[in-house]
Amino acid sequence: MNSPGLVEVRNLVFGYDRTRLIDDISFSVPPNDFLVVIGPNGGGKTTLAKLILGLLHPWSGEVINHFSTGHGRIGYVPQFSGFDWQFPLLVRDVIAMGRLALSPAGRRFTRADRQAVGAIADRMQITGLLDNFVGELSGGELQRVLIARALVSDPEFLILDEPTASISSDSRKLLNDILTDLNRKIAIMMISHDATVITSQVKRIACVNRKLYLHDSGELPADSLEKVYGCPVEMIAHGIPHRVLGDHRH
């Protein structure tokens, strides 16, 4: 009998008002998975993430976790397009917020918390930014800070929502390198509306637009893209031209 994945999604159905946005979706996330979820805007990608996180409750179906311990086992990096860049917080304080799930509310940060912040800042190559205000950061720097906040609780599964949006190509390359290193120890689910961000470390691809079409090979058949986007799709994967799209007929 196969062992269960870290997360099992079973027959999820969810929507707003009377309109279904997630329609009978099932899949599992095994340890060390790197799953990219693509699809059009409004197709349900972020809603699916929030259902997995427990921020939304499904109309029917369930999400079952099989983590080794309880609190903080999923790290979440939301979209930062609405982030208040002028909020007067230091980088080290933003990262430390990720430790709050590990202890009762109202307690002070401990020496162990401060050590964890320093260790993850070093891993994310932002040690020199710890005493900067978040409003002083570039888009790529802020993205690494938000990932550090998600990782400082030592999760087994990391969910990132549009992590490459609004950052430079150099920052994307650095982020890809960091995610490749992280994926050696934890499972990753990366959400994107743009299929061109898919990188060579991806192990599986899920296309979501109400329904989910899962591809275990890391390649995308053209017919799946047409089902999800509703029209023929031409896609270019910079630097990895044969990784994303298999052979297809027009």
PDB file of C-alpha atoms in Angstrom:
ATOM      1  CA  MET A   1       0.000   0.000   0.000  1.00  0.00           C
ATOM      2  CA  ASN A   2       1.347   3.409  -0.973  1.00  0.00           C
ATOM      3  CA  SER A   3       2.044   5.823   1.888  1.00  0.00           C
ATOM      4  CA  PRO A   4      -0.147   8.956   1.933  1.00  0.00           C
ATOM      5  CA  GLY A   5       1.161  12.265   0.657  1.00  0.00           C
ATOM      6  CA  LEU A   6       1.836  15.239   2.910  1.00  0.00           C
ATOM      7  CA  VAL A   7      -1.504  16.657   1.788  1.00  0.00           C
ATOM      8  CA  GLU A   8      -4.467  14.873   0.226  1.00  0.00           C
ATOM      9  CA  VAL A   9      -7.176  16.888  -1.526  1.00  0.00           C
ATOM     10  CA  ARG A  10     -10.355  14.877  -1.961  1.00  0.00           C
ATOM     11  CA  ASN A  11     -13.276  15.913  -4.143  1.00  0.00           C
ATOM     12  CA  LEU A  12     -13.143  19.606  -3.243  1.00  0.00           C
ATOM     13  CA  VAL A  13     -16.090  21.751  -4.279  1.00  0.00           C
ATOM     14  CA  PHE A  14     -16.241  25.466  -3.465  1.00  0.00           C
ATOM     15  CA  GLY A  15     -17.600  28.701  -4.859  1.00  0.00           C
ATOM     16  CA  TYR A  16     -18.939  32.135  -4.088  1.00  0.00           C
ATOM     17  CA  ASP A  17     -22.670  32.799  -3.864  1.00  0.00           C
ATOM     18  CA  ARG A  18     -24.083  30.063  -6.094  1.00  0.00           C
ATOM     19  CA  THR A  19     -21.213  29.929  -8.592  1.00  0.00           C
ATOM     20  CA  ARG A  20     -18.763  27.031  -8.412  1.00  0.00           C
ATOM     21  CA  LEU A  21     -15.123  28.041  -8.656  1.00  0.00           C
ATOM     22  CA  ILE A  22     -13.582  24.718  -7.577  1.00  0.00           C
ATOM     23  CA  ASP A  23     -15.394  21.738  -9.095  1.00  0.00           C
ATOM     24  CA  ASP A  24     -14.601  18.260  -7.705  1.00  0.00           C
ATOM     25  CA  ILE A  25     -10.803  18.591  -7.481  1.00  0.00           C
ATOM     26  CA  SER A  26      -8.683  15.728  -6.115  1.00  0.00           C
ATOM     27  CA  PHE A  27      -4.916  15.273  -5.917  1.00  0.00           C
ATOM     28  CA  SER A  28      -2.142  14.627  -3.389  1.00  0.00           C
ATOM     29  CA  VAL A  29       1.177  16.288  -2.627  1.00  0.00           C
ATOM     30  CA  PRO A  30       3.977  13.787  -1.878  1.00  0.00           C
ATOM     31  CA  PRO A  31       7.125  14.695   0.083  1.00  0.00           C
ATOM     32  CA  ASN A  32       9.641  16.733  -1.955  1.00  0.00           C
ATOM     33  CA  ASP A  33       7.095  17.421  -4.669  1.00  0.00           C
ATOM     34  CA  PHE A  34       7.511  20.550  -6.812  1.00  0.00           C
ATOM     35  CA  LEU A  35       4.066  21.251  -8.205  1.00  0.00           C
ATOM     36  CA  VAL A  36       3.308  24.278 -10.356  1.00  0.00           C
ATOM     37  CA  VAL A  37      -0.359  25.278 -10.604  1.00  0.00           C
ATOM     38  CA  ILE A  38      -1.151  27.343 -13.684  1.00  0.00           C
ATOM     39  CA  GLY A  39      -4.327  28.704 -15.191  1.00  0.00           C
ATOM     40  CA  PRO A  40      -6.101  31.930 -16.137  1.00  0.00           C
ATOM     41  CA  ASN A  41      -6.931  34.738 -13.736  1.00  0.00           C
ATOM     42  CA  GLY A  42     -10.124  33.915 -11.861  1.00  0.00           C
ATOM     43  CA  GLY A  43      -9.729  30.198 -12.534  1.00  0.00           C
ATOM     44  CA  GLY A  44      -9.513  29.204  -8.865  1.00  0.00           C
ATOM     45  CA  LYS A  45      -5.759  28.867  -8.228  1.00  0.00           C
ATOM     46  CA  THR A  46      -5.561  31.123  -5.166  1.00  0.00           C
ATOM     47  CA  THR A  47      -8.879  29.799  -3.882  1.00  0.00           C
ATOM     48  CA  LEU A  48      -7.484  26.268  -4.078  1.00  0.00           C
ATOM     49  CA  ALA A  49      -4.458  27.351  -2.022  1.00  0.00           C
ATOM     50  CA  LYS A  50      -6.686  28.929   0.625  1.00  0.00           C
ATOM     51  CA  LEU A  51      -8.739  25.743   0.849  1.00  0.00           C
ATOM     52  CA  ILE A  52      -5.569  23.722   1.430  1.00  0.00           C
ATOM     53  CA  LEU A  53      -4.459  26.207   4.082  1.00  0.00           C
ATOM     54  CA  GLY A  54      -7.831  26.058   5.838  1.00  0.00           C
ATOM     55  CA  LEU A  55      -8.512  29.763   5.236  1.00  0.00           C
ATOM     56  CA  LEU A  56     -11.659  28.769   3.333  1.00  0.00           C
ATOM     57  CA  HIS A  57     -14.013  25.884   4.046  1.00  0.00           C
ATOM     58  CA  PRO A  58     -15.184  23.743   1.113  1.00  0.00           C
ATOM     59  CA  TRP A  59     -18.834  23.210   0.227  1.00  0.00           C
ATOM     60  CA  SER A  60     -17.954  19.525   0.075  1.00  0.00           C
ATOM     61  CA  GLY A  61     -14.858  17.352   0.018  1.00  0.00           C
ATOM     62  CA  GLU A  62     -11.894  17.548   2.380  1.00  0.00           C
ATOM     63  CA  VAL A  63      -8.209  18.313   2.786  1.00  0.00           C
ATOM     64  CA  ILE A  64      -6.250  15.802   4.895  1.00  0.00           C
ATOM     65  CA  ASN A  65      -2.760  16.566   6.234  1.00  0.00           C
ATOM     66  CA  HIS A  66      -0.177  13.941   7.144  1.00  0.00           C
ATOM     67  CA  PHE A  67       2.537  16.128   8.687  1.00  0.00           C
ATOM     68  CA  SER A  68       4.991  14.833  11.259  1.00  0.00           C
ATOM     69  CA  THR A  69       3.900  17.516  13.763  1.00  0.00           C
ATOM     70  CA  GLY A  70       1.026  19.957  14.065  1.00  0.00           C
ATOM     71  CA  HIS A  71       1.567  23.723  14.034  1.00  0.00           C
ATOM     72  CA  GLY A  72       3.286  25.636  11.287  1.00  0.00           C
ATOM     73  CA  ARG A  73       3.748  22.758   8.888  1.00  0.00           C
ATOM     74  CA  ILE A  74       2.558  24.730   5.853  1.00  0.00           C
ATOM     75  CA  GLY A  75       4.411  27.903   4.935  1.00  0.00           C
ATOM     76  CA  TYR A  76       2.429  30.382   2.818  1.00  0.00           C
ATOM     77  CA  VAL A  77       3.673  33.260   0.676  1.00  0.00           C
ATOM     78  CA  PRO A  78       0.659  35.246  -0.595  1.00  0.00           C
ATOM     79  CA  GLN A  79       0.696  37.633  -3.512  1.00  0.00           C
ATOM     80  CA  PHE A  80       2.398  40.848  -2.446  1.00  0.00           C
ATOM     81  CA  SER A  81       0.857  43.213  -5.023  1.00  0.00           C
ATOM     82  CA  GLY A  82      -1.304  44.702  -2.249  1.00  0.00           C
ATOM     83  CA  PHE A  83       1.501  44.853   0.333  1.00  0.00           C
ATOM     84  CA  ASP A  84       1.820  48.193   2.187  1.00  0.00           C
ATOM     85  CA  TRP A  85       5.451  49.014   1.433  1.00  0.00           C
ATOM     86  CA  GLN A  86       5.436  51.998   3.804  1.00  0.00           C
ATOM     87  CA  PHE A  87       4.387  50.014   6.871  1.00  0.00           C
ATOM     88  CA  PRO A  88       7.048  50.832   9.532  1.00  0.00           C
ATOM     89  CA  LEU A  89       8.428  47.352  10.155  1.00  0.00           C
ATOM     90  CA  LEU A  90      11.993  46.132  10.019  1.00  0.00           C
ATOM     91  CA  VAL A  91      12.802  43.113   7.886  1.00  0.00           C
ATOM     92  CA  ARG A  92      13.783  41.077  10.970  1.00  0.00           C
ATOM     93  CA  ASP A  93      10.370  41.780  12.536  1.00  0.00           C
ATOM     94  CA  VAL A  94       8.495  40.696   9.410  1.00  0.00           C
ATOM     95  CA  ILE A  95      10.415  37.415   9.327  1.00  0.00           C
ATOM     96  CA  ALA A  96       9.896  36.843  13.071  1.00  0.00           C
ATOM     97  CA  MET A  97       6.110  36.961  12.548  1.00  0.00           C
ATOM     98  CA  GLY A  98       6.439  33.513  10.999  1.00  0.00           C
ATOM     99  CA  ARG A  99       7.327  32.129  14.445  1.00  0.00           C
ATOM    100  CA  LEU A 100       4.024  33.185  15.995  1.00  0.00           C
ATOM    101  CA  ALA A 101       2.230  29.998  14.917  1.00  0.00           C
ATOM    102  CA  LEU A 102       4.611  27.931  17.048  1.00  0.00           C
ATOM    103  CA  SER A 103       3.694  29.399  20.439  1.00  0.00           C
ATOM    104  CA  PRO A 104       0.742  30.846  22.379  1.00  0.00           C
ATOM    105  CA  ALA A 105      -0.453  34.331  21.452  1.00  0.00           C
ATOM    106  CA  GLY A 106       0.938  37.255  23.386  1.00  0.00           C
ATOM    107  CA  ARG A 107       4.370  35.828  24.204  1.00  0.00           C
ATOM    108  CA  ARG A 108       7.623  37.687  23.491  1.00  0.00           C
ATOM    109  CA  PHE A 109      10.079  36.561  20.865  1.00  0.00           C
ATOM    110  CA  THR A 110      12.776  34.371  22.374  1.00  0.00           C
ATOM    111  CA  ARG A 111      16.467  33.867  21.734  1.00  0.00           C
ATOM    112  CA  ALA A 112      15.562  30.758  19.724  1.00  0.00           C
ATOM    113  CA  ASP A 113      13.268  32.891  17.566  1.00  0.00           C
ATOM    114  CA  ARG A 114      16.027  35.418  16.907  1.00  0.00           C
ATOM    115  CA  GLN A 115      18.462  32.642  16.025  1.00  0.00           C
ATOM    116  CA  ALA A 116      15.934  31.118  13.625  1.00  0.00           C
ATOM    117  CA  VAL A 117      15.420  34.519  11.953  1.00  0.00           C
ATOM    118  CA  GLY A 118      19.177  34.904  11.479  1.00  0.00           C
ATOM    119  CA  ALA A 119      19.565  31.405  10.076  1.00  0.00           C
ATOM    120  CA  ILE A 120      16.775  31.736   7.514  1.00  0.00           C
ATOM    121  CA  ALA A 121      17.931  35.236   6.530  1.00  0.00           C
ATOM    122  CA  ASP A 122      21.348  33.788   5.767  1.00  0.00           C
ATOM    123  CA  ARG A 123      19.795  31.005   3.706  1.00  0.00           C
ATOM    124  CA  MET A 124      17.711  33.524   1.733  1.00  0.00           C
ATOM    125  CA  GLN A 125      20.734  35.814   1.250  1.00  0.00           C
ATOM    126  CA  ILE A 126      19.122  38.791   3.033  1.00  0.00           C
ATOM    127  CA  THR A 127      21.216  39.034   6.202  1.00  0.00           C
ATOM    128  CA  GLY A 128      22.353  42.520   5.247  1.00  0.00           C
ATOM    129  CA  LEU A 129      18.736  43.676   5.017  1.00  0.00           C
ATOM    130  CA  LEU A 130      17.562  42.669   8.515  1.00  0.00           C
ATOM    131  CA  ASP A 131      17.693  46.218   9.893  1.00  0.00           C
ATOM    132  CA  ASN A 132      16.115  47.823   6.826  1.00  0.00           C
ATOM    133  CA  PHE A 133      12.485  48.879   6.698  1.00  0.00           C
ATOM    134  CA  VAL A 134      10.418  46.836   4.254  1.00  0.00           C
ATOM    135  CA  GLY A 135       9.626  50.028   2.336  1.00  0.00           C
ATOM    136  CA  GLU A 136      13.277  50.249   1.336  1.00  0.00           C
ATOM    137  CA  LEU A 137      13.324  46.900  -0.436  1.00  0.00           C
ATOM    138  CA  SER A 138      13.153  46.025  -4.116  1.00  0.00           C
ATOM    139  CA  GLY A 139      10.447  43.643  -5.322  1.00  0.00           C
ATOM    140  CA  GLY A 140      12.857  40.707  -5.394  1.00  0.00           C
ATOM    141  CA  GLU A 141      14.182  41.491  -1.909  1.00  0.00           C
ATOM    142  CA  LEU A 142      10.678  41.749  -0.486  1.00  0.00           C
ATOM    143  CA  GLN A 143       9.745  38.420  -2.058  1.00  0.00           C
ATOM    144  CA  ARG A 144      12.700  36.752  -0.345  1.00  0.00           C
ATOM    145  CA  VAL A 145      11.694  38.338   2.977  1.00  0.00           C
ATOM    146  CA  LEU A 146       8.161  36.966   2.640  1.00  0.00           C
ATOM    147  CA  ILE A 147       9.513  33.514   1.789  1.00  0.00           C
ATOM    148  CA  ALA A 148      11.799  33.723   4.837  1.00  0.00           C
ATOM    149  CA  ARG A 149       8.771  34.545   6.994  1.00  0.00           C
ATOM    150  CA  ALA A 150       7.039  31.430   5.652  1.00  0.00           C
ATOM    151  CA  LEU A 151      10.095  29.215   6.224  1.00  0.00           C
ATOM    152  CA  VAL A 152      11.154  30.373   9.692  1.00  0.00           C
ATOM    153  CA  SER A 153       8.611  28.000  11.286  1.00  0.00           C
ATOM    154  CA  ASP A 154      10.337  25.053   9.551  1.00  0.00           C
ATOM    155  CA  PRO A 155       7.393  23.882   7.398  1.00  0.00           C
ATOM    156  CA  GLU A 156       7.202  20.630   5.478  1.00  0.00           C
ATOM    157  CA  PHE A 157       5.208  22.183   2.637  1.00  0.00           C
ATOM    158  CA  LEU A 158       5.574  25.648   1.066  1.00  0.00           C
ATOM    159  CA  ILE A 159       2.838  27.326  -1.003  1.00  0.00           C
ATOM    160  CA  LEU A 160       3.794  30.387  -3.073  1.00  0.00           C
ATOM    161  CA  ASP A 161       1.205  32.507  -4.877  1.00  0.00           C
ATOM    162  CA  GLU A 162       2.624  34.313  -7.927  1.00  0.00           C
ATOM    163  CA  PRO A 163       6.151  34.583  -6.465  1.00  0.00           C
ATOM    164  CA  THR A 164       7.734  35.827  -9.707  1.00  0.00           C
ATOM    165  CA  ALA A 165       5.252  38.645 -10.356  1.00  0.00           C
ATOM    166  CA  SER A 166       6.718  42.167 -10.411  1.00  0.00           C
ATOM    167  CA  ILE A 167      10.334  41.104  -9.862  1.00  0.00           C
ATOM    168  CA  SER A 168      13.323  41.443 -12.176  1.00  0.00           C
ATOM    169  CA  SER A 169      14.785  38.639 -14.272  1.00  0.00           C
ATOM    170  CA  ASP A 170      17.874  38.550 -12.004  1.00  0.00           C
ATOM    171  CA  SER A 171      15.620  38.156  -8.955  1.00  0.00           C
ATOM    172  CA  ARG A 172      13.716  35.370 -10.712  1.00  0.00           C
ATOM    173  CA  LYS A 173      16.964  33.500 -11.344  1.00  0.00           C
ATOM    174  CA  LEU A 174      18.003  33.836  -7.695  1.00  0.00           C
ATOM    175  CA  LEU A 175      14.536  32.783  -6.532  1.00  0.00           C
ATOM    176  CA  ASN A 176      14.620  29.711  -8.779  1.00  0.00           C
ATOM    177  CA  ASP A 177      18.002  28.722  -7.343  1.00  0.00           C
ATOM    178  CA  ILE A 178      16.691  29.129  -3.780  1.00  0.00           C
ATOM    179  CA  LEU A 179      13.566  27.075  -4.510  1.00  0.00           C
ATOM    180  CA  THR A 180      15.654  24.313  -6.079  1.00  0.00           C
ATOM    181  CA  ASP A 181      17.700  24.117  -2.880  1.00  0.00           C
ATOM    182  CA  LEU A 182      14.600  24.195  -0.652  1.00  0.00           C
ATOM    183  CA  ASN A 183      12.931  21.447  -2.657  1.00  0.00           C
ATOM    184  CA  ARG A 184      15.617  18.989  -1.562  1.00  0.00           C
ATOM    185  CA  LYS A 185      14.012  19.052   1.899  1.00  0.00           C
ATOM    186  CA  ILE A 186      10.399  20.230   1.524  1.00  0.00           C
ATOM    187  CA  ALA A 187       7.491  20.022  -0.910  1.00  0.00           C
ATOM    188  CA  ILE A 188       6.644  23.151  -2.895  1.00  0.00           C
ATOM    189  CA  MET A 189       3.470  24.272  -4.643  1.00  0.00           C
ATOM    190  CA  MET A 190       3.874  27.381  -6.806  1.00  0.00           C
ATOM    191  CA  ILE A 191       0.850  29.170  -8.262  1.00  0.00           C
ATOM    192  CA  SER A 192       1.058  31.220 -11.431  1.00  0.00           C
ATOM    193  CA  HIS A 193      -1.245  32.543 -14.154  1.00  0.00           C
ATOM    194  CA  ASP A 194       1.786  32.714 -16.455  1.00  0.00           C
ATOM    195  CA  ALA A 195       3.007  29.351 -17.733  1.00  0.00           C
ATOM    196  CA  THR A 196       6.318  30.841 -18.917  1.00  0.00           C
ATOM    197  CA  VAL A 197       7.635  31.022 -15.327  1.00  0.00           C
ATOM    198  CA  ILE A 198       7.904  27.233 -15.155  1.00  0.00           C
ATOM    199  CA  THR A 199      11.473  26.184 -14.459  1.00  0.00           C
ATOM    200  CA  SER A 200      13.496  23.036 -14.897  1.00  0.00           C
ATOM    201  CA  GLN A 201      13.114  21.765 -11.305  1.00  0.00           C
ATOM    202  CA  VAL A 202       9.336  21.337 -11.663  1.00  0.00           C
ATOM    203  CA  LYS A 203       8.220  17.742 -11.132  1.00  0.00           C
ATOM    204  CA  ARG A 204       4.484  18.073 -11.816  1.00  0.00           C
ATOM    205  CA  ILE A 205       2.151  20.617 -13.383  1.00  0.00           C
ATOM    206  CA  ALA A 206      -1.519  21.169 -12.569  1.00  0.00           C
ATOM    207  CA  CYS A 207      -3.754  23.203 -14.861  1.00  0.00           C
ATOM    208  CA  VAL A 208      -6.699  24.732 -12.981  1.00  0.00           C
ATOM    209  CA  ASN A 209      -9.792  26.443 -14.320  1.00  0.00           C
ATOM    210  CA  ARG A 210     -12.623  25.111 -12.097  1.00  0.00           C
ATOM    211  CA  LYS A 211     -11.413  21.597 -12.947  1.00  0.00           C
ATOM    212  CA  LEU A 212      -7.878  20.313 -12.390  1.00  0.00           C
ATOM    213  CA  TYR A 213      -5.731  18.548 -15.008  1.00  0.00           C
ATOM    214  CA  LEU A 214      -2.626  17.028 -13.405  1.00  0.00           C
ATOM    215  CA  HIS A 215       0.503  16.099 -15.366  1.00  0.00           C
ATOM    216  CA  ASP A 216       3.074  13.988 -13.551  1.00  0.00           C
ATOM    217  CA  SER A 217       5.745  14.241 -16.244  1.00  0.00           C
ATOM    218  CA  GLY A 218       6.405  17.992 -15.907  1.00  0.00           C
ATOM    219  CA  GLU A 219       5.257  18.494 -19.501  1.00  0.00           C
ATOM    220  CA  LEU A 220       2.049  20.093 -20.716  1.00  0.00           C
ATOM    221  CA  PRO A 221       0.121  18.571 -23.622  1.00  0.00           C
ATOM    222  CA  ALA A 222      -1.418  21.236 -25.834  1.00  0.00           C
ATOM    223  CA  ASP A 223      -4.958  19.872 -25.361  1.00  0.00           C
ATOM    224  CA  SER A 224      -4.773  20.460 -21.587  1.00  0.00           C
ATOM    225  CA  LEU A 225      -3.759  24.074 -22.092  1.00  0.00           C
ATOM    226  CA  GLU A 226      -6.626  24.569 -24.519  1.00  0.00           C
ATOM    227  CA  LYS A 227      -9.083  23.104 -21.992  1.00  0.00           C
ATOM    228  CA  VAL A 228      -7.831  25.408 -19.244  1.00  0.00           C
ATOM    229  CA  TYR A 229      -7.400  28.632 -21.197  1.00  0.00           C
ATOM    230  CA  GLY A 230     -10.294  28.052 -23.581  1.00  0.00           C
ATOM    231  CA  CYS A 231      -8.251  28.608 -26.732  1.00  0.00           C
ATOM    232  CA  PRO A 232      -5.067  27.368 -28.434  1.00  0.00           C
ATOM    233  CA  VAL A 233      -1.983  28.440 -26.459  1.00  0.00           C
ATOM    234  CA  GLU A 234       1.512  29.070 -27.780  1.00  0.00           C
ATOM    235  CA  MET A 235       4.088  29.005 -24.974  1.00  0.00           C
ATOM    236  CA  ILE A 236       7.789  29.738 -24.876  1.00  0.00           C
ATOM    237  CA  ALA A 237       9.894  28.495 -21.979  1.00  0.00           C
ATOM    238  CA  HIS A 238      13.024  30.645 -21.922  1.00  0.00           C
ATOM    239  CA  GLY A 239      16.138  28.527 -21.616  1.00  0.00           C
ATOM    240  CA  ILE A 240      14.240  25.224 -21.390  1.00  0.00           C
ATOM    241  CA  PRO A 241      12.365  24.983 -24.697  1.00  0.00           C
ATOM    242  CA  HIS A 242      11.418  21.286 -24.434  1.00  0.00           C
ATOM    243  CA  ARG A 243      10.576  21.086 -20.768  1.00  0.00           C
ATOM    244  CA  VAL A 244       7.103  22.574 -20.708  1.00  0.00           C
ATOM    245  CA  LEU A 245       5.250  21.754 -23.871  1.00  0.00           C
ATOM    246  CA  GLY A 246       5.218  18.382 -25.556  1.00  0.00           C
ATOM    247  CA  ASP A 247       4.711  17.759 -29.254  1.00  0.00           C
ATOM    248  CA  HIS A 248       1.315  18.873 -30.495  1.00  0.00           C
ATOM    249  CA  ARG A 249      -0.674  19.219 -33.691  1.00  0.00           C
ATOM    250  CA  HIS A 250      -2.329  22.482 -34.744  1.00  0.00           C
TER     251      HIS A 250
END
